[in-house]
GROMACS .gro file of C-alpha atoms in nm:
model
  192
    1MET     CA    1  17.672 -11.597  12.308
    2SER     CA    2  17.734 -11.422  11.980
    3VAL     CA    3  17.953 -11.117  11.934
    4LYS     CA    4  17.644 -10.916  11.847
    5GLU     CA    5  17.469 -11.016  12.172
    6ARG     CA    6  17.779 -10.933  12.375
    7LYS     CA    7  17.809 -10.590  12.212
    8GLU     CA    8  17.438 -10.519  12.274
    9ARG     CA    9  17.479 -10.620  12.639
   10GLU     CA   10  17.788 -10.397  12.674
   11ARG     CA   11  17.606 -10.107  12.509
   12ALA     CA   12  17.310 -10.145  12.745
   13ALA     CA   13  17.548 -10.158  13.043
   14ARG     CA   14  17.721  -9.836  12.928
   15GLU     CA   15  17.384  -9.667  12.887
   16ARG     CA   16  17.282  -9.769  13.241
   17LEU     CA   17  17.618  -9.640  13.366
   18ILE     CA   18  17.563  -9.303  13.199
   19VAL     CA   19  17.212  -9.268  13.344
   20ALA     CA   20  17.329  -9.374  13.691
   21ALA     CA   21  17.618  -9.127  13.680
   22ALA     CA   22  17.386  -8.846  13.568
   23ARG     CA   23  17.143  -8.923  13.851
   24GLU     CA   24  17.421  -8.934  14.108
   25LEU     CA   25  17.576  -8.609  13.992
   26ALA     CA   26  17.238  -8.434  13.970
   27GLU     CA   27  17.134  -8.551  14.318
   28GLU     CA   28  17.467  -8.438  14.466
   29GLN     CA   29  17.523  -8.111  14.280
   30GLY     CA   30  17.209  -8.031  14.080
   31TRP     CA   31  17.131  -8.063  13.713
   32ASP     CA   32  17.350  -7.765  13.619
   33ALA     CA   33  17.651  -7.976  13.718
   34VAL     CA   34  17.555  -8.250  13.472
   35THR     CA   35  17.751  -8.194  13.154
   36THR     CA   36  17.859  -8.442  12.892
   37ARG     CA   37  18.222  -8.364  12.972
   38ARG     CA   38  18.178  -8.436  13.343
   39LEU     CA   39  17.976  -8.750  13.274
   40ALA     CA   40  18.239  -8.877  13.031
   41GLU     CA   41  18.507  -8.820  13.296
   42GLN     CA   42  18.300  -8.988  13.566
   43ILE     CA   43  18.225  -9.301  13.367
   44GLU     CA   44  18.575  -9.307  13.217
   45TYR     CA   45  18.465  -9.305  12.856
   46SER     CA   46  18.520  -9.043  12.591
   47GLN     CA   47  18.255  -8.787  12.506
   48PRO     CA   48  18.204  -8.947  12.161
   49VAL     CA   49  18.110  -9.273  12.338
   50LEU     CA   50  17.859  -9.082  12.550
   51TYR     CA   51  17.719  -8.916  12.237
   52SER     CA   52  17.682  -9.256  12.073
   53HIS     CA   53  17.418  -9.327  12.340
   54PHE     CA   54  17.259  -8.985  12.393
   55ARG     CA   55  17.259  -8.677  12.169
   56GLY     CA   56  17.301  -8.454  12.470
   57LYS     CA   57  17.190  -8.361  12.817
   58ARG     CA   58  16.823  -8.335  12.718
   59GLU     CA   59  16.811  -8.703  12.621
   60ILE     CA   60  16.995  -8.798  12.940
   61ILE     CA   61  16.735  -8.608  13.143
   62GLY     CA   62  16.467  -8.796  12.950
   63ALA     CA   63  16.629  -9.131  13.031
   64VAL     CA   64  16.649  -9.038  13.399
   65ALA     CA   65  16.284  -8.928  13.388
   66LEU     CA   66  16.170  -9.259  13.241
   67GLU     CA   67  16.366  -9.457  13.497
   68GLY     CA   68  16.234  -9.235  13.776
   69ALA     CA   69  15.874  -9.265  13.656
   70ALA     CA   70  15.903  -9.644  13.675
   71GLU     CA   71  16.041  -9.613  14.028
   72LEU     CA   72  15.763  -9.373  14.129
   73ALA     CA   73  15.499  -9.613  13.995
   74ALA     CA   74  15.657  -9.899  14.188
   75ALA     CA   75  15.675  -9.691  14.508
   76VAL     CA   76  15.309  -9.590  14.484
   77ARG     CA   77  15.197  -9.946  14.412
   78ALA     CA   78  15.407 -10.085  14.696
   79ALA     CA   79  15.268  -9.828  14.937
   80THR     CA   80  14.907  -9.896  14.843
   81ALA     CA   81  14.925 -10.274  14.805
   82GLY     CA   82  14.732 -10.451  15.075
   83VAL     CA   83  14.608 -10.128  15.234
   84ASP     CA   84  14.245 -10.169  15.337
   85GLY     CA   85  13.990  -9.904  15.252
   86PRO     CA   86  13.998  -9.630  14.990
   87ARG     CA   87  14.087  -9.352  15.236
   88ASP     CA   88  14.391  -9.532  15.371
   89ARG     CA   89  14.501  -9.624  15.016
   90VAL     CA   90  14.477  -9.263  14.899
   91ALA     CA   91  14.666  -9.144  15.209
   92ALA     CA   92  14.935  -9.407  15.148
   93LEU     CA   93  14.957  -9.297  14.784
   94ALA     CA   94  14.999  -8.931  14.886
   95ARG     CA   95  15.268  -9.011  15.141
   96ALA     CA   96  15.456  -9.235  14.897
   97TYR     CA   97  15.446  -8.968  14.626
   98LEU     CA   98  15.568  -8.692  14.858
   99ASP     CA   99  15.834  -8.919  15.005
  100PHE     CA  100  15.959  -9.006  14.655
  101ALA     CA  101  15.981  -8.636  14.567
  102GLU     CA  102  16.171  -8.559  14.887
  103ARG     CA  103  16.416  -8.850  14.859
  104ASN     CA  104  16.485  -8.802  14.485
  105PRO     CA  105  16.475  -8.429  14.409
  106ALA     CA  106  16.686  -8.442  14.092
  107VAL     CA  107  16.494  -8.740  13.956
  108TYR     CA  108  16.166  -8.571  14.046
  109ASP     CA  109  16.282  -8.262  13.856
  110ALA     CA  110  16.375  -8.476  13.556
  111ILE     CA  111  16.027  -8.626  13.552
  112PHE     CA  112  15.820  -8.314  13.618
  113GLN     CA  113  16.023  -7.996  13.583
  114LEU     CA  114  16.296  -8.030  13.320
  115ASP     CA  115  16.279  -8.074  12.944
  116GLY     CA  116  16.377  -8.431  12.871
  117GLY     CA  117  16.217  -8.425  12.528
  118LEU     CA  118  15.932  -8.648  12.643
  119ALA     CA  119  15.567  -8.617  12.549
  120TYR     CA  120  15.320  -8.599  12.838
  121ALA     CA  121  14.946  -8.661  12.817
  122GLN     CA  122  14.965  -8.746  12.447
  123GLU     CA  123  14.934  -9.053  12.228
  124ASP     CA  124  15.312  -9.089  12.208
  125THR     CA  125  15.373  -9.054  12.582
  126PRO     CA  126  15.635  -9.314  12.678
  127GLU     CA  127  15.501  -9.616  12.865
  128PRO     CA  128  15.681  -9.547  13.197
  129LEU     CA  129  15.511  -9.207  13.220
  130LYS     CA  130  15.172  -9.358  13.135
  131ASP     CA  131  15.230  -9.627  13.396
  132ALA     CA  132  15.319  -9.375  13.667
  133PHE     CA  133  14.991  -9.197  13.600
  134ALA     CA  134  14.809  -9.532  13.597
  135ALA     CA  135  14.962  -9.616  13.936
  136LEU     CA  136  14.807  -9.300  14.078
  137MET     CA  137  14.473  -9.361  13.909
  138GLU     CA  138  14.449  -9.718  14.042
  139SER     CA  139  14.380  -9.582  14.391
  140LEU     CA  140  14.222  -9.252  14.297
  141ALA     CA  141  13.961  -9.381  14.051
  142GLU     CA  142  13.761  -9.538  14.332
  143VAL     CA  143  13.726  -9.204  14.513
  144ALA     CA  144  13.671  -8.976  14.213
  145GLY     CA  145  13.301  -8.948  14.282
  146ASN     CA  146  12.992  -8.998  14.072
  147GLY     CA  147  13.005  -8.833  13.734
  148ILE     CA  148  13.371  -8.730  13.766
  149ASP     CA  149  13.613  -8.873  13.513
  150PRO     CA  150  13.878  -9.073  13.703
  151GLY     CA  151  14.153  -8.938  13.476
  152LEU     CA  152  14.049  -8.579  13.546
  153PHE     CA  153  14.030  -8.645  13.919
  154THR     CA  154  14.375  -8.806  13.911
  155GLU     CA  155  14.516  -8.503  13.730
  156VAL     CA  156  14.377  -8.265  13.994
  157PHE     CA  157  14.496  -8.480  14.285
  158TRP     CA  158  14.837  -8.525  14.123
  159ALA     CA  159  14.863  -8.148  14.065
  160SER     CA  160  14.790  -8.095  14.434
  161LEU     CA  161  15.061  -8.344  14.532
  162HIS     CA  162  15.304  -8.181  14.290
  163GLY     CA  163  15.232  -7.841  14.440
  164LEU     CA  164  15.291  -7.973  14.790
  165ALA     CA  165  15.614  -8.145  14.685
  166THR     CA  166  15.745  -7.838  14.506
  167LEU     CA  167  15.648  -7.585  14.772
  168THR     CA  168  15.778  -7.805  15.053
  169ARG     CA  169  16.114  -7.846  14.881
  170ALA     CA  170  16.138  -7.472  14.832
  171SER     CA  171  16.071  -7.422  15.207
  172ARG     CA  172  15.753  -7.228  15.129
  173LEU     CA  173  15.535  -7.434  15.363
  174LEU     CA  174  15.549  -7.484  15.738
  175PRO     CA  175  15.712  -7.821  15.816
  176GLU     CA  176  15.481  -7.893  16.109
  177TYR     CA  177  15.182  -7.904  15.872
  178ALA     CA  178  15.325  -8.178  15.648
  179GLU     CA  179  15.101  -8.456  15.779
  180PRO     CA  180  14.792  -8.236  15.834
  181ARG     CA  181  14.824  -8.128  15.468
  182VAL     CA  182  14.807  -8.490  15.355
  183GLU     CA  183  14.508  -8.554  15.578
  184LEU     CA  184  14.328  -8.242  15.453
  185LEU     CA  185  14.401  -8.329  15.090
  186VAL     CA  186  14.269  -8.682  15.136
  187ASP     CA  187  13.965  -8.584  15.339
  188ARG     CA  188  13.857  -8.280  15.134
  189LEU     CA  189  13.965  -8.354  14.780
  190ALA     CA  190  13.913  -8.730  14.783
  191MET     CA  191  13.627  -8.695  15.033
  192VAL     CA  192  13.671  -9.044  15.175
   0.00000   0.00000   0.00000
């Protein structure tokens, strides 16, 4: 292995360490606790080393969002793989999405709430974000209905899931209706 390859591997490892530390700190204490100073202390590197990877917190949030989007796509695909029937697939998708949001609140915020400097729904949208949307559309396209654009339907269904995730986390919805909400969303919006 050349010196250049070793340095690239070490740089990639440091970058993964920074992102992992940011995620951990954000999940434990919230995004306000994530500062470059605290991250540098946690990973035991100087702030200039951290800045050699990311220009600041915004880029770190963006890196967490991209990693989280890939994980969300994988979770949705895993939940829907091998599920028979469109209704059961859409219900599995909804549960997987809401479960991801509940288990990873800081990552969910990085993807959907915070400014990570990422473009959404544009030509230059990063691939992990496009793939997360595609993972939703894979199951939702088959229930969009005649004459309804599958992308549009996916946006509306996703917005509904996002609203449920956000309102549930803020304790604005009754906990006992969690499963009936999913059933109602699947039965009425997806009409399967």
